mmCIF file of C-alpha atoms in Angstrom:
data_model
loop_
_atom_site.group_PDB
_atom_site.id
_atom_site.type_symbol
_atom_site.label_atom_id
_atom_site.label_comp_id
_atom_site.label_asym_id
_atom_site.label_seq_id
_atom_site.Cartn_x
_atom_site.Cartn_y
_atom_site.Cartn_z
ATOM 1 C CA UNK A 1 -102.323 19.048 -231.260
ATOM 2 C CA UNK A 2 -98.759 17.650 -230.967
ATOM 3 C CA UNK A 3 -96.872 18.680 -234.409
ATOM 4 C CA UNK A 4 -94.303 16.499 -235.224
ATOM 5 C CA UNK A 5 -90.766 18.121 -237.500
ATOM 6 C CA UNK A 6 -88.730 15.112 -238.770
ATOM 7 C CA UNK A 7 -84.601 16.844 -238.705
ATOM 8 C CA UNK A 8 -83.406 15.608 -241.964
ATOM 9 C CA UNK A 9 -80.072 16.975 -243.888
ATOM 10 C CA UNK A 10 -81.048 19.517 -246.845
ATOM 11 C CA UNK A 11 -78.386 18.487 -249.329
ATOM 12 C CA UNK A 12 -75.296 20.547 -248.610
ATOM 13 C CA UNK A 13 -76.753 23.358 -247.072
ATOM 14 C CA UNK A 14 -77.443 22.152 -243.765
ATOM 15 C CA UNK A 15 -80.533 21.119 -241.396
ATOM 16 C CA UNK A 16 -84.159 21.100 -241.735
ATOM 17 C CA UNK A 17 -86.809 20.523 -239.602
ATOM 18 C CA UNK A 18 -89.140 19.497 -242.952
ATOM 19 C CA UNK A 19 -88.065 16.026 -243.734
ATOM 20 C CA UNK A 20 -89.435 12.956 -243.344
ATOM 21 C CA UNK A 21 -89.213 9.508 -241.559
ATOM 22 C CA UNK A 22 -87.476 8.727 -245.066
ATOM 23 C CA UNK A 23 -84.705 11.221 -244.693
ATOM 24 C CA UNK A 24 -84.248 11.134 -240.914
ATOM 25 C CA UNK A 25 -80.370 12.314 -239.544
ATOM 26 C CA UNK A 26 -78.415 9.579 -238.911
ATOM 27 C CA UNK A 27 -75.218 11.094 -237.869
ATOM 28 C CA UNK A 28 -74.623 11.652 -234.230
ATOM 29 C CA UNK A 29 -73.034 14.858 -234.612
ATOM 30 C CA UNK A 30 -75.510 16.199 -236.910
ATOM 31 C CA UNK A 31 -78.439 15.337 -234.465
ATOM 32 C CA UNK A 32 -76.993 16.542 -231.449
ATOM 33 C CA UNK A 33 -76.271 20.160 -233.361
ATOM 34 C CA UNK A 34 -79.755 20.388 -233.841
ATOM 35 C CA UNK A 35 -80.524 19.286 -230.033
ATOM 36 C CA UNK A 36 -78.445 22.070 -228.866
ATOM 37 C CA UNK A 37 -79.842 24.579 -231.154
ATOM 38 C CA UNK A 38 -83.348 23.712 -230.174
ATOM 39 C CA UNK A 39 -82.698 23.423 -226.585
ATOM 40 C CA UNK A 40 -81.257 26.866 -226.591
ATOM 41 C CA UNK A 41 -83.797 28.289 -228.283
ATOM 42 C CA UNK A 42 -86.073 26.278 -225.470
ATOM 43 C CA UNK A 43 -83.941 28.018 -222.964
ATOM 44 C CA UNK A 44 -84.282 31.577 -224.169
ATOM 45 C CA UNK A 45 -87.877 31.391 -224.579
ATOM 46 C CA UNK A 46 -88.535 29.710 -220.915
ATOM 47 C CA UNK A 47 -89.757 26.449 -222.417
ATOM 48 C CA UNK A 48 -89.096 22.533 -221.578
ATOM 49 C CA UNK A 49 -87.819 19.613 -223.049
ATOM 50 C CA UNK A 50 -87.856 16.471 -223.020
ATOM 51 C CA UNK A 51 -85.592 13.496 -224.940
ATOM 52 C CA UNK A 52 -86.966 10.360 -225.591
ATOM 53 C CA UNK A 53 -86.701 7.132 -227.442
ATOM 54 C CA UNK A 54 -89.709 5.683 -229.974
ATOM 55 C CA UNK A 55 -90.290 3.153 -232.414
ATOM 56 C CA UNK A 56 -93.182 5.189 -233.673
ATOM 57 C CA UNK A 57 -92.628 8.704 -234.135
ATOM 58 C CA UNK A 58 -96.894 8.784 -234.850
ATOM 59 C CA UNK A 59 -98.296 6.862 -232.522
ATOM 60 C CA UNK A 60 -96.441 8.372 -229.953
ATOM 61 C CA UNK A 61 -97.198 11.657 -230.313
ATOM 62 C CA UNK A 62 -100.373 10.721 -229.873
ATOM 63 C CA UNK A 63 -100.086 8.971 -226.412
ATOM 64 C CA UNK A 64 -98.028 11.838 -225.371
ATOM 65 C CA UNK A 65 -101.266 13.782 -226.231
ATOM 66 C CA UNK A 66 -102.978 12.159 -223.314
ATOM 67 C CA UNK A 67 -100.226 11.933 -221.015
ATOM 68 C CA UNK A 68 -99.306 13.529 -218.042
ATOM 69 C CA UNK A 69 -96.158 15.205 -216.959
ATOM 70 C CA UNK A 70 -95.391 15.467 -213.426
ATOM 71 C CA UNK A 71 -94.514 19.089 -212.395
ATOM 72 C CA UNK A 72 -94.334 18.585 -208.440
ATOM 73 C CA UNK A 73 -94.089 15.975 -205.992
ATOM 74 C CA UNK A 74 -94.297 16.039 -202.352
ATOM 75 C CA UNK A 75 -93.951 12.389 -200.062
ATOM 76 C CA UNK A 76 -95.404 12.285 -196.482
ATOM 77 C CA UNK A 77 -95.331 9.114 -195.195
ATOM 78 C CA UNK A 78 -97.050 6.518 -197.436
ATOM 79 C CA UNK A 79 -98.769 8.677 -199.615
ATOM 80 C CA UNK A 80 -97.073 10.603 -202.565
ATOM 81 C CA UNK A 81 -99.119 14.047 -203.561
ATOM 82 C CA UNK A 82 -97.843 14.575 -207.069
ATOM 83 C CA UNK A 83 -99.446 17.124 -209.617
ATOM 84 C CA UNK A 84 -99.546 16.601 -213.114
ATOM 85 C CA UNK A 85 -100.297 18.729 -216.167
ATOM 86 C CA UNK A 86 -102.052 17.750 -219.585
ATOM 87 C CA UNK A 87 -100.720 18.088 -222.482
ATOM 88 C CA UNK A 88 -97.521 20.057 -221.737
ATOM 89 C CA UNK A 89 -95.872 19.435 -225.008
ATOM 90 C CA UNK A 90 -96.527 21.425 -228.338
ATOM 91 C CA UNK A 91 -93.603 20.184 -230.529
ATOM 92 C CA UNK A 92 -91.969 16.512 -231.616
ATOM 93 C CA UNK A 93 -89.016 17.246 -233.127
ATOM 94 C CA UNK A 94 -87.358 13.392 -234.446
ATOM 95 C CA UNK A 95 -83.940 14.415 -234.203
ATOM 96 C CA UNK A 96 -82.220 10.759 -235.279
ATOM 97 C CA UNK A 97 -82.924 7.148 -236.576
ATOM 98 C CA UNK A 98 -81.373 4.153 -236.067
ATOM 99 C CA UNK A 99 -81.753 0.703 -235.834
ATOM 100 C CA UNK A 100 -79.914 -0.258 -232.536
ATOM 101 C CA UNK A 101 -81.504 0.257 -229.233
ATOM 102 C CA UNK A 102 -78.500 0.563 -227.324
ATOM 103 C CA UNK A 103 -77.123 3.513 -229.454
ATOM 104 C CA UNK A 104 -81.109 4.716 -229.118
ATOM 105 C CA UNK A 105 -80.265 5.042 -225.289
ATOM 106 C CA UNK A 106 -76.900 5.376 -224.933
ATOM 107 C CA UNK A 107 -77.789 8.498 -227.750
ATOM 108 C CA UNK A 108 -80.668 9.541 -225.465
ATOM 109 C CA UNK A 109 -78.863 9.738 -222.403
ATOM 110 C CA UNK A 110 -76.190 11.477 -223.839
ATOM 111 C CA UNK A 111 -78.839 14.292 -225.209
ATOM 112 C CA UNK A 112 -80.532 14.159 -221.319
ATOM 113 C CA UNK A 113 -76.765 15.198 -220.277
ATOM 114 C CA UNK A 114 -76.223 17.933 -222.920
ATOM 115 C CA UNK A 115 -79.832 19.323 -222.235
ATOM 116 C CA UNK A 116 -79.759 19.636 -218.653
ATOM 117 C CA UNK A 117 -76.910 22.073 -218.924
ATOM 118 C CA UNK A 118 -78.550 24.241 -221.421
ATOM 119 C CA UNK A 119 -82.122 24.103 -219.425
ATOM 120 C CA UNK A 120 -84.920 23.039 -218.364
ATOM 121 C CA UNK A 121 -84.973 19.405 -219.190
ATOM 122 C CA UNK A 122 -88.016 17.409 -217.887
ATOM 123 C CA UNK A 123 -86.389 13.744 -218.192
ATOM 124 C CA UNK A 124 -86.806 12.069 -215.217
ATOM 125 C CA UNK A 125 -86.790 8.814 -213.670
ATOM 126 C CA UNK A 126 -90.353 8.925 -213.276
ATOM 127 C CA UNK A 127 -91.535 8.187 -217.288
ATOM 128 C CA UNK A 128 -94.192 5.255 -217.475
ATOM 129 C CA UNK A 129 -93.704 5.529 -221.257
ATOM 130 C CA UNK A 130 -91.791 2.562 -222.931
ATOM 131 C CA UNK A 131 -92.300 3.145 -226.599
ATOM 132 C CA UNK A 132 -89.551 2.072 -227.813
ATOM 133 C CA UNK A 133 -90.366 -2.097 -229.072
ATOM 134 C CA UNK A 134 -88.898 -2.618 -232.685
ATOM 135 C CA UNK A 135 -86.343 -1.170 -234.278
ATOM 136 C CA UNK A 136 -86.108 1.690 -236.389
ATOM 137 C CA UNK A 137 -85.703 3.614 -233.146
ATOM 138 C CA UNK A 138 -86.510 7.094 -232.806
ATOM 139 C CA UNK A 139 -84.450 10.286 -230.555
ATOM 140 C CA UNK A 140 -87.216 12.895 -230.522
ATOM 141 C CA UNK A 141 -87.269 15.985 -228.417
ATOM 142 C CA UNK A 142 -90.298 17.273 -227.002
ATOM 143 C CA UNK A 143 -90.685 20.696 -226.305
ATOM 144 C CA UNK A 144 -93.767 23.040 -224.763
ATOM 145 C CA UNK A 145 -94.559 25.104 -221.910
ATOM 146 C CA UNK A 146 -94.047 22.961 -217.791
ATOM 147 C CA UNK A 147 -94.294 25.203 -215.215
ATOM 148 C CA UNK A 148 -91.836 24.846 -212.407
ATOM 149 C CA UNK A 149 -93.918 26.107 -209.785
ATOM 150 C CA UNK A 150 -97.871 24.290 -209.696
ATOM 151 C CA UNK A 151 -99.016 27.124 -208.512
ATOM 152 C CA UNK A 152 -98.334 28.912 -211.599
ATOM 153 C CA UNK A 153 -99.801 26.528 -213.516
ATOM 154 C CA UNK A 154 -103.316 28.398 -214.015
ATOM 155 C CA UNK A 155 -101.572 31.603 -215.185
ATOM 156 C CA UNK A 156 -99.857 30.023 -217.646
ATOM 157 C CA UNK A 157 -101.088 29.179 -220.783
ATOM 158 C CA UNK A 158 -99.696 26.385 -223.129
ATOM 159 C CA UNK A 159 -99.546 28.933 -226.082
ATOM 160 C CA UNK A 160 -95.901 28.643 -227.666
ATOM 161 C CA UNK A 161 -94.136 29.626 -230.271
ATOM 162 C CA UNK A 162 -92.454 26.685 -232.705
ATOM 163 C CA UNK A 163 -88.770 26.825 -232.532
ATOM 164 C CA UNK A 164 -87.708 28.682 -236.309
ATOM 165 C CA UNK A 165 -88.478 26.636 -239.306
ATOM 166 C CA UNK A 166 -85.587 28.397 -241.329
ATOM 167 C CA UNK A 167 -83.204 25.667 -240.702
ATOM 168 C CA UNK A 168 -80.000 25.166 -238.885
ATOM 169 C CA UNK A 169 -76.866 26.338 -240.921
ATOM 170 C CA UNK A 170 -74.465 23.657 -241.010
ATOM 171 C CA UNK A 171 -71.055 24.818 -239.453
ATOM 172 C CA UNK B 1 -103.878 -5.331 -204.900
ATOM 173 C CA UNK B 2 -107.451 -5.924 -203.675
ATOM 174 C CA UNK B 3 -110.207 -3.222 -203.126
ATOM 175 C CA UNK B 4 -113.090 -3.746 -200.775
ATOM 176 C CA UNK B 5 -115.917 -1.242 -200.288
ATOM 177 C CA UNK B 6 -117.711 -1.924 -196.759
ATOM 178 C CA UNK B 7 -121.327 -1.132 -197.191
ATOM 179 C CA UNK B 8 -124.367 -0.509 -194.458
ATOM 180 C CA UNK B 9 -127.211 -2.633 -195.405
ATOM 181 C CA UNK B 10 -129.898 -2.545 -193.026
ATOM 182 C CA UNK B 11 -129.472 -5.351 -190.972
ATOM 183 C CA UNK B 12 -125.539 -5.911 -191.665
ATOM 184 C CA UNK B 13 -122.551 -4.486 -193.211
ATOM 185 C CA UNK B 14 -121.297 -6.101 -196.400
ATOM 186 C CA UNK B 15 -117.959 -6.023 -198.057
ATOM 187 C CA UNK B 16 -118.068 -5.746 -201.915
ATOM 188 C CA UNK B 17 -115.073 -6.080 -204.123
ATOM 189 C CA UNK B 18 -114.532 -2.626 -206.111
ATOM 190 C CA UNK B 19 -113.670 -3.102 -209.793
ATOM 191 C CA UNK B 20 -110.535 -2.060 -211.010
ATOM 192 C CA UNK B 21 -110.945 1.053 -213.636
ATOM 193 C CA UNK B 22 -114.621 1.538 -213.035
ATOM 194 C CA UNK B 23 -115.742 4.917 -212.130
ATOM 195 C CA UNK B 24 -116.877 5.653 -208.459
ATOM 196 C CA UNK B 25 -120.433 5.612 -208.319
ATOM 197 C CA UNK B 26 -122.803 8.171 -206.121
ATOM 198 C CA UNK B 27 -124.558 4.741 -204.271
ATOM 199 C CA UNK B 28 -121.197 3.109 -203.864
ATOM 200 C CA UNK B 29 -120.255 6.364 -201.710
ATOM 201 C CA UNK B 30 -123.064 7.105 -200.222
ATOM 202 C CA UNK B 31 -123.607 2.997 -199.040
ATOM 203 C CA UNK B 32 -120.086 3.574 -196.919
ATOM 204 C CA UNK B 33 -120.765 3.419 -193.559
ATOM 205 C CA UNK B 34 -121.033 6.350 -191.931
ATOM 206 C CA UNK B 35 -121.731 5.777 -188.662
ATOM 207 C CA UNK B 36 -118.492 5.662 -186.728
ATOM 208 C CA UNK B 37 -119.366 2.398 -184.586
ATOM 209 C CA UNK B 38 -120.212 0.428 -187.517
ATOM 210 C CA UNK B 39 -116.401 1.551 -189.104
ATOM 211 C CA UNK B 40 -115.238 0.389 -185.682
ATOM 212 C CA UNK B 41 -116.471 -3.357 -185.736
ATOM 213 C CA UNK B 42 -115.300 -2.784 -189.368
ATOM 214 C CA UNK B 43 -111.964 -2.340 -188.243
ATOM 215 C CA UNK B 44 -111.647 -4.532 -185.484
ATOM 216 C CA UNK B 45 -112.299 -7.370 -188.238
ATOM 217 C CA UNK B 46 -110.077 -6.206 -190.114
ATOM 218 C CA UNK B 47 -107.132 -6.096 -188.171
ATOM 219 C CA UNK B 48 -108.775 -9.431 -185.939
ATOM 220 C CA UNK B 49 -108.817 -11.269 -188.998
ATOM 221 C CA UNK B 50 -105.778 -10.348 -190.532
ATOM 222 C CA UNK B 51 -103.759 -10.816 -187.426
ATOM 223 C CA UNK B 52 -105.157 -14.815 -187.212
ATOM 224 C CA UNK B 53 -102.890 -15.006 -190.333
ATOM 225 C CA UNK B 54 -99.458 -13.657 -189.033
ATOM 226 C CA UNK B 55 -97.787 -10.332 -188.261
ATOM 227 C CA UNK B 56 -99.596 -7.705 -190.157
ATOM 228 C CA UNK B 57 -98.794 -4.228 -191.326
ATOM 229 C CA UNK B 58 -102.333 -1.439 -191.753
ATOM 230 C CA UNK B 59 -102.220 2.227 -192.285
ATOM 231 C CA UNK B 60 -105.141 4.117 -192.049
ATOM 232 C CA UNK B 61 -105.660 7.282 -193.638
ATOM 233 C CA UNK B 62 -108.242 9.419 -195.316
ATOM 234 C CA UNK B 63 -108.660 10.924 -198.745
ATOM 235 C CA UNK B 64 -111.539 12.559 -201.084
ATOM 236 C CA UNK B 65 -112.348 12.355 -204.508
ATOM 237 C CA UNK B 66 -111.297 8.175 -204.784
ATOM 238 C CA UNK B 67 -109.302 7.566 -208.034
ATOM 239 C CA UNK B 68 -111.308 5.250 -210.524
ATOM 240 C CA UNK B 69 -107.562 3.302 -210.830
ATOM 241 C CA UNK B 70 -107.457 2.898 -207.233
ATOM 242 C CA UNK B 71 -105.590 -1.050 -206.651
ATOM 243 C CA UNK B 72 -103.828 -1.001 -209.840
ATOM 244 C CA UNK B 73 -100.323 -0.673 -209.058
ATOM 245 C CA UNK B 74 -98.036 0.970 -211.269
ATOM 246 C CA UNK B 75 -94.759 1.596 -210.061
ATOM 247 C CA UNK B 76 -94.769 -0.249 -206.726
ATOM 248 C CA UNK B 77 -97.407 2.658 -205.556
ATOM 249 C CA UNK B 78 -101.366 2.717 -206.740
ATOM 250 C CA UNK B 79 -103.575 5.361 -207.359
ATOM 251 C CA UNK B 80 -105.330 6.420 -204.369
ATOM 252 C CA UNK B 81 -107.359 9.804 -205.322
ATOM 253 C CA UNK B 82 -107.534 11.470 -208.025
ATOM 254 C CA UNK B 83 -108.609 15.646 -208.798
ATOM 255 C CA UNK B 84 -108.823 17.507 -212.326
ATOM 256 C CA UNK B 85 -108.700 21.181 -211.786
ATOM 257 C CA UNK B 86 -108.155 22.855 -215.415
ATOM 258 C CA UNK B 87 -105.406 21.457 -217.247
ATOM 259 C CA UNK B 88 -103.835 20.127 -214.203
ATOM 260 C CA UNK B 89 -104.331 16.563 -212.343
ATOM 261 C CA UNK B 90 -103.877 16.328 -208.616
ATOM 262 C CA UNK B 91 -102.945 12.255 -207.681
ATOM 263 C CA UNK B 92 -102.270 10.822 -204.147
ATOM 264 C CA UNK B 93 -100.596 7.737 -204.436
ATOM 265 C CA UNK B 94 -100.172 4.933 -201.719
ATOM 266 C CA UNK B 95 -96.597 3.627 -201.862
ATOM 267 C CA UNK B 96 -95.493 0.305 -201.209
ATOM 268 C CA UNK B 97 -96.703 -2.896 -202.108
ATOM 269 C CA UNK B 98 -100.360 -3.547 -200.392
ATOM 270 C CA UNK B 99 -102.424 -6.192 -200.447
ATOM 271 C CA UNK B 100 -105.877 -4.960 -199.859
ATOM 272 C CA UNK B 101 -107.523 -1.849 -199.276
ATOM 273 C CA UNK B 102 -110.669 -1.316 -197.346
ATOM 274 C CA UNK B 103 -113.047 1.609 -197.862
ATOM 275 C CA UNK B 104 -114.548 1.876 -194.220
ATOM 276 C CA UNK B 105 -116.219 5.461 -193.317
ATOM 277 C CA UNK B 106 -117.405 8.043 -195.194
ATOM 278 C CA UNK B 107 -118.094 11.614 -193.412
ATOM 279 C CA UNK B 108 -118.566 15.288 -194.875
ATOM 280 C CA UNK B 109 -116.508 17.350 -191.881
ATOM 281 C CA UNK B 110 -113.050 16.684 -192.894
ATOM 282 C CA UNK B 111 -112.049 17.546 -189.178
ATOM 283 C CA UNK B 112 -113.702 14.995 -187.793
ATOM 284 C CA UNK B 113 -113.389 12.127 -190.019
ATOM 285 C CA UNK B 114 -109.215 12.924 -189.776
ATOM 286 C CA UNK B 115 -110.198 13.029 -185.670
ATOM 287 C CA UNK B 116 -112.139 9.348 -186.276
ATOM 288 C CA UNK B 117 -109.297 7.852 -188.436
ATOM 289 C CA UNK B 118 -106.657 8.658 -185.730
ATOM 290 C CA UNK B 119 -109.389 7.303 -183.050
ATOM 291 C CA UNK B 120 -108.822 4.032 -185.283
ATOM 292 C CA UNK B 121 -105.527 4.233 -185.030
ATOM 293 C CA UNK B 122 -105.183 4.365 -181.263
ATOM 294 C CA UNK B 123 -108.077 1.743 -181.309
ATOM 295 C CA UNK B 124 -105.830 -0.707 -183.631
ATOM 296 C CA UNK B 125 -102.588 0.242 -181.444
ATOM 297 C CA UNK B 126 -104.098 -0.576 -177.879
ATOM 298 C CA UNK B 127 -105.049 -3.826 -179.731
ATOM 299 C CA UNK B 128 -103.485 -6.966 -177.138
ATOM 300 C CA UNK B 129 -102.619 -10.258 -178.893
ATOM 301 C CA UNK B 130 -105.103 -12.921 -178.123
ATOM 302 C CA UNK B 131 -103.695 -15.710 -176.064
ATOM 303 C CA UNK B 132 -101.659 -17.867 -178.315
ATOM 304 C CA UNK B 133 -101.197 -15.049 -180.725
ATOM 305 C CA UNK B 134 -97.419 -14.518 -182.013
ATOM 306 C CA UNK B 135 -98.489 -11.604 -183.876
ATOM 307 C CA UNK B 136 -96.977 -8.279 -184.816
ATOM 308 C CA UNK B 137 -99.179 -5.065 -185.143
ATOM 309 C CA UNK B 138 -97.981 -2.028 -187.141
ATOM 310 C CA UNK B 139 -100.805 0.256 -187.078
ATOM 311 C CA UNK B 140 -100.168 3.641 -188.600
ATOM 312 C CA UNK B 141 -101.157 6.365 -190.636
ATOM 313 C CA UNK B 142 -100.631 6.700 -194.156
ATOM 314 C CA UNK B 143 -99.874 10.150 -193.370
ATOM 315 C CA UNK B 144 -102.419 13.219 -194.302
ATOM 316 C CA UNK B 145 -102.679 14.525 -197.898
ATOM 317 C CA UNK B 146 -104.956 17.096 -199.251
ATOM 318 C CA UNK B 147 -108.843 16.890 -198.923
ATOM 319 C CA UNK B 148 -110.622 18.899 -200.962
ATOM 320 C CA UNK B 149 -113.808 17.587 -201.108
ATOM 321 C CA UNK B 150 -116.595 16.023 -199.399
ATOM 322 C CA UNK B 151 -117.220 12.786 -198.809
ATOM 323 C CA UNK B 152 -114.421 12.044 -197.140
ATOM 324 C CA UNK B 153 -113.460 8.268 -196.731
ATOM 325 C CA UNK B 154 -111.146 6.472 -193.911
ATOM 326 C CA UNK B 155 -109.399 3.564 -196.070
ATOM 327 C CA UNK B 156 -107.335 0.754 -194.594
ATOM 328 C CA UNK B 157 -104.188 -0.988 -196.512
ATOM 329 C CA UNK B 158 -102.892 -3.738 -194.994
ATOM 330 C CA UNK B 159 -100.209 -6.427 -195.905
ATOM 331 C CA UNK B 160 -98.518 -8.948 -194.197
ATOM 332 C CA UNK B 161 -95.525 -7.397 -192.470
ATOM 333 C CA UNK B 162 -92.365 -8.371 -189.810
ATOM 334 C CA UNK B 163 -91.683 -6.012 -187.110
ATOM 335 C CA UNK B 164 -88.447 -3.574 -187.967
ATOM 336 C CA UNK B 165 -87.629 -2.790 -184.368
ATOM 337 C CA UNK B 166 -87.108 -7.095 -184.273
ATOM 338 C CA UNK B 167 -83.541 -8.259 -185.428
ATOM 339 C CA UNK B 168 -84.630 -11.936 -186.495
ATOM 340 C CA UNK B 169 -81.669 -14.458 -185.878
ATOM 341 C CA UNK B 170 -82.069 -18.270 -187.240
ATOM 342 C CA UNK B 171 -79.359 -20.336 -185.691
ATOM 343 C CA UNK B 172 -76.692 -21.694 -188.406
ATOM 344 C CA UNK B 173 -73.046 -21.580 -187.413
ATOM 345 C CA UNK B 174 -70.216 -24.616 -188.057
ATOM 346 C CA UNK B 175 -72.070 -27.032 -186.625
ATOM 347 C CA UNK B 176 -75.073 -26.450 -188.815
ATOM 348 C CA UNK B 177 -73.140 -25.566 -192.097
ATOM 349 C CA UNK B 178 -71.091 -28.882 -191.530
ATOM 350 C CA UNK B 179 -74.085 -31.000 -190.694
ATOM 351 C CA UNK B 180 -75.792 -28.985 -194.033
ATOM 352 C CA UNK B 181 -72.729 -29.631 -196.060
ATOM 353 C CA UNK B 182 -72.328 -33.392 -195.018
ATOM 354 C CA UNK B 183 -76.270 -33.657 -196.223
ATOM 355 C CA UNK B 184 -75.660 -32.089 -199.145
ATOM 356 C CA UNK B 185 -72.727 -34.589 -200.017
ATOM 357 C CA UNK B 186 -75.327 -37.867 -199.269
ATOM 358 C CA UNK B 187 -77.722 -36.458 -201.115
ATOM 359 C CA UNK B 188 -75.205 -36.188 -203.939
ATOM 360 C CA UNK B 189 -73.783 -39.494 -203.542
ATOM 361 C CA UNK B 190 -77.629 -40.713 -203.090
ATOM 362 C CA UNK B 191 -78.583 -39.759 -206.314
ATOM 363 C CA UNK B 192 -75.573 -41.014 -207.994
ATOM 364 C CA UNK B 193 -76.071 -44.381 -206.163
ATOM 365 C CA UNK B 194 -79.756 -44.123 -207.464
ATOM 366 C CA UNK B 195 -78.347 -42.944 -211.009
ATOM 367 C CA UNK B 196 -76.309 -46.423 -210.964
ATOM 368 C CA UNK B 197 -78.798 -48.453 -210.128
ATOM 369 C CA UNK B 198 -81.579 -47.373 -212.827
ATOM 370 C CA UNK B 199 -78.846 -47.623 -215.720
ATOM 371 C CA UNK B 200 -79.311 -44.228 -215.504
ATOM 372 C CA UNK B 201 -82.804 -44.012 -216.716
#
């Protein structure tokens, strides 16, 4: 089951992962704090990540549920041999709200950026997912165990640890 | 993107439409022909009656464990087989924009069906137009993917297709453009004639 942390501003102390769609961050610099912190803690613990763009934060954890997330890919000729694992992803973490899709993007493409030189960032071009239809949009961050290498894929198992619940200290 | 099923009746073969999403059935693979001369007329029909309709493009290939979502396309490439193993999902897609399919020949010895479906290809390839034919044949194969599991079935994709190794030139240098330009100017003064005349109603 997909558990879903809403990142919402405790007061003046800093960060939680225990709000709601209510309280959501709505400051860039807030969200992407808490998109580094997670994606290092991601990166220390050998676990993936994945940014992404929803209207809602619920339904789309479910579809993400039964999705599939490419984790090779090999092209000979006309065919493509790709492999796919189920339900990859233990955490949503909703990292930021706002009601223009542009800043949505332009937010999640920034994040894809920032991840991708902390670790191992799954974004690709390769996503049949278009959630996000109506405003409010949501930034969310998914984050679970991909293997790299398919043929690891049976050792592994999906069991993961959720990134600490204690909050982030704001600096 | 169509998907056709050839089946063996007794005294004919038969091609039924497959339905898009429904799951393969044990009579729909076990009523694929599996005789190797029957895939042959099969084939030469095929390509015979696609090539009446212009140049034509066919791959032939094999594959096991058909994908229930085989013909819908997603992403410019459909599903062509599909295998669960655990918690991970093995997919072979066919790239490239198709417009039918054709299920022809089922066998159990991988070996030999890959040996039959490269027979078909050097069948298809030694194919001579017909007199009066201006027709292109690119017969090839969709290249060889992983076959875990008997039956194993020869498909066909075809689509319509102009030949890469042709560079196609259509005649229109000054004289032309002039000519094309000068037209273009009547047919503009036409219509504002015609404009005058109706009050411009």
């Amino acid at each position: 089951m997909l558990t879903i942390r809403y990142w919402a501003a405790s007061g003046t102390a800093g960060l939680s992962p225990l709000g709601d769609k209510a309280n959501l961050l709505t400051e860039e610099a807030r969200s992407e704090r808490v998109l580094r912190s997670i994606a290092t803690w991601c990166a220390l613990n050998s676990l993936a990540f994945r940014v992404g763009v929803c209207s809602d934060p619920n339904s789309q954890a479910q579809l993400l549920e039964t999705s599939l997330v490419e984790i090779h890919r090999l092209i000979d000729r006309d065919l493509l041999h790709a492999v796919y694992i189920r339900k990859p992803w233990n955490y949503m973490h909703v990292l930021h709200r706002t009601s223009d899709r542009a800043r949505a993007e332009r937010l999640m493409n920034s994040y894809v950026g920032i991840g991708r030189g902390i670790g191992q960032c799954e974004n690709n071009d390769r996503d049949l997912i278009d959630a996000a239809r109506h405003p409010p949009y949501f930034v969310y961050l998914l984050t679970g165990r991909v293997p790299t290498d398919f043929q690891t894929t049976q050792a592994n198992t999906p069991s993961t640890m959720a990134p600490s619940l204690l909050g982030i200290a704001q600096g | 993107m169509q998907v056709y099923v050839w089946r063996q009746r007794p005294l004919e073969l038969v091609r039924a439409t497959k339905r898009p999403r429904a799951p393969w059935t044990a009579d729909e693979l076990a009523s694929i022909p599996s005789i190797k001369e029957a895939a042959r007329r099969v084939f030469d029909h095929l390509i015979d009656s696609s090539a009446r309709l212009g140049a034509i493009m066919a791959r032939v290939g094999v594959c096991s464990d058909p994908s229930p979502d085989v013909g819908i396309v997603r992403k410019g490439m459909t599903e062509l087989s599909r295998r669960t193993v655990g918690d991970t999902v093995e997919i072979s897609w066919l790239r490239g924009l198709w417009e039918s399919l054709h299920f022809v020949y089922a066998g159990n010895d991988a070996g030999e069906v890959q040996a039959f479906a490269r027979a078909l290809i050097a069948q298809g390839q030694q194919r001579k137009p017909e007199s009066g034919e201006r027709i292109i044949i690119d017969i090839g194969s969709a290249g060889s993917g992983k076959q875990p599991s008997a039956p194993f079935l020869v498909y066909v994709a075809f689509r319509r297709a102009l030949n890469p190794s042709v560079v196609e030139r259509i005649p229109f240098g000054p004289r032309e453009r002039s000519a094309a330009r000068e037209a273009e100017a009547a047919g503009r003064d036409g219509e504002a004639e015609t404009a005058r005349q109706t009050g411009g109603h």
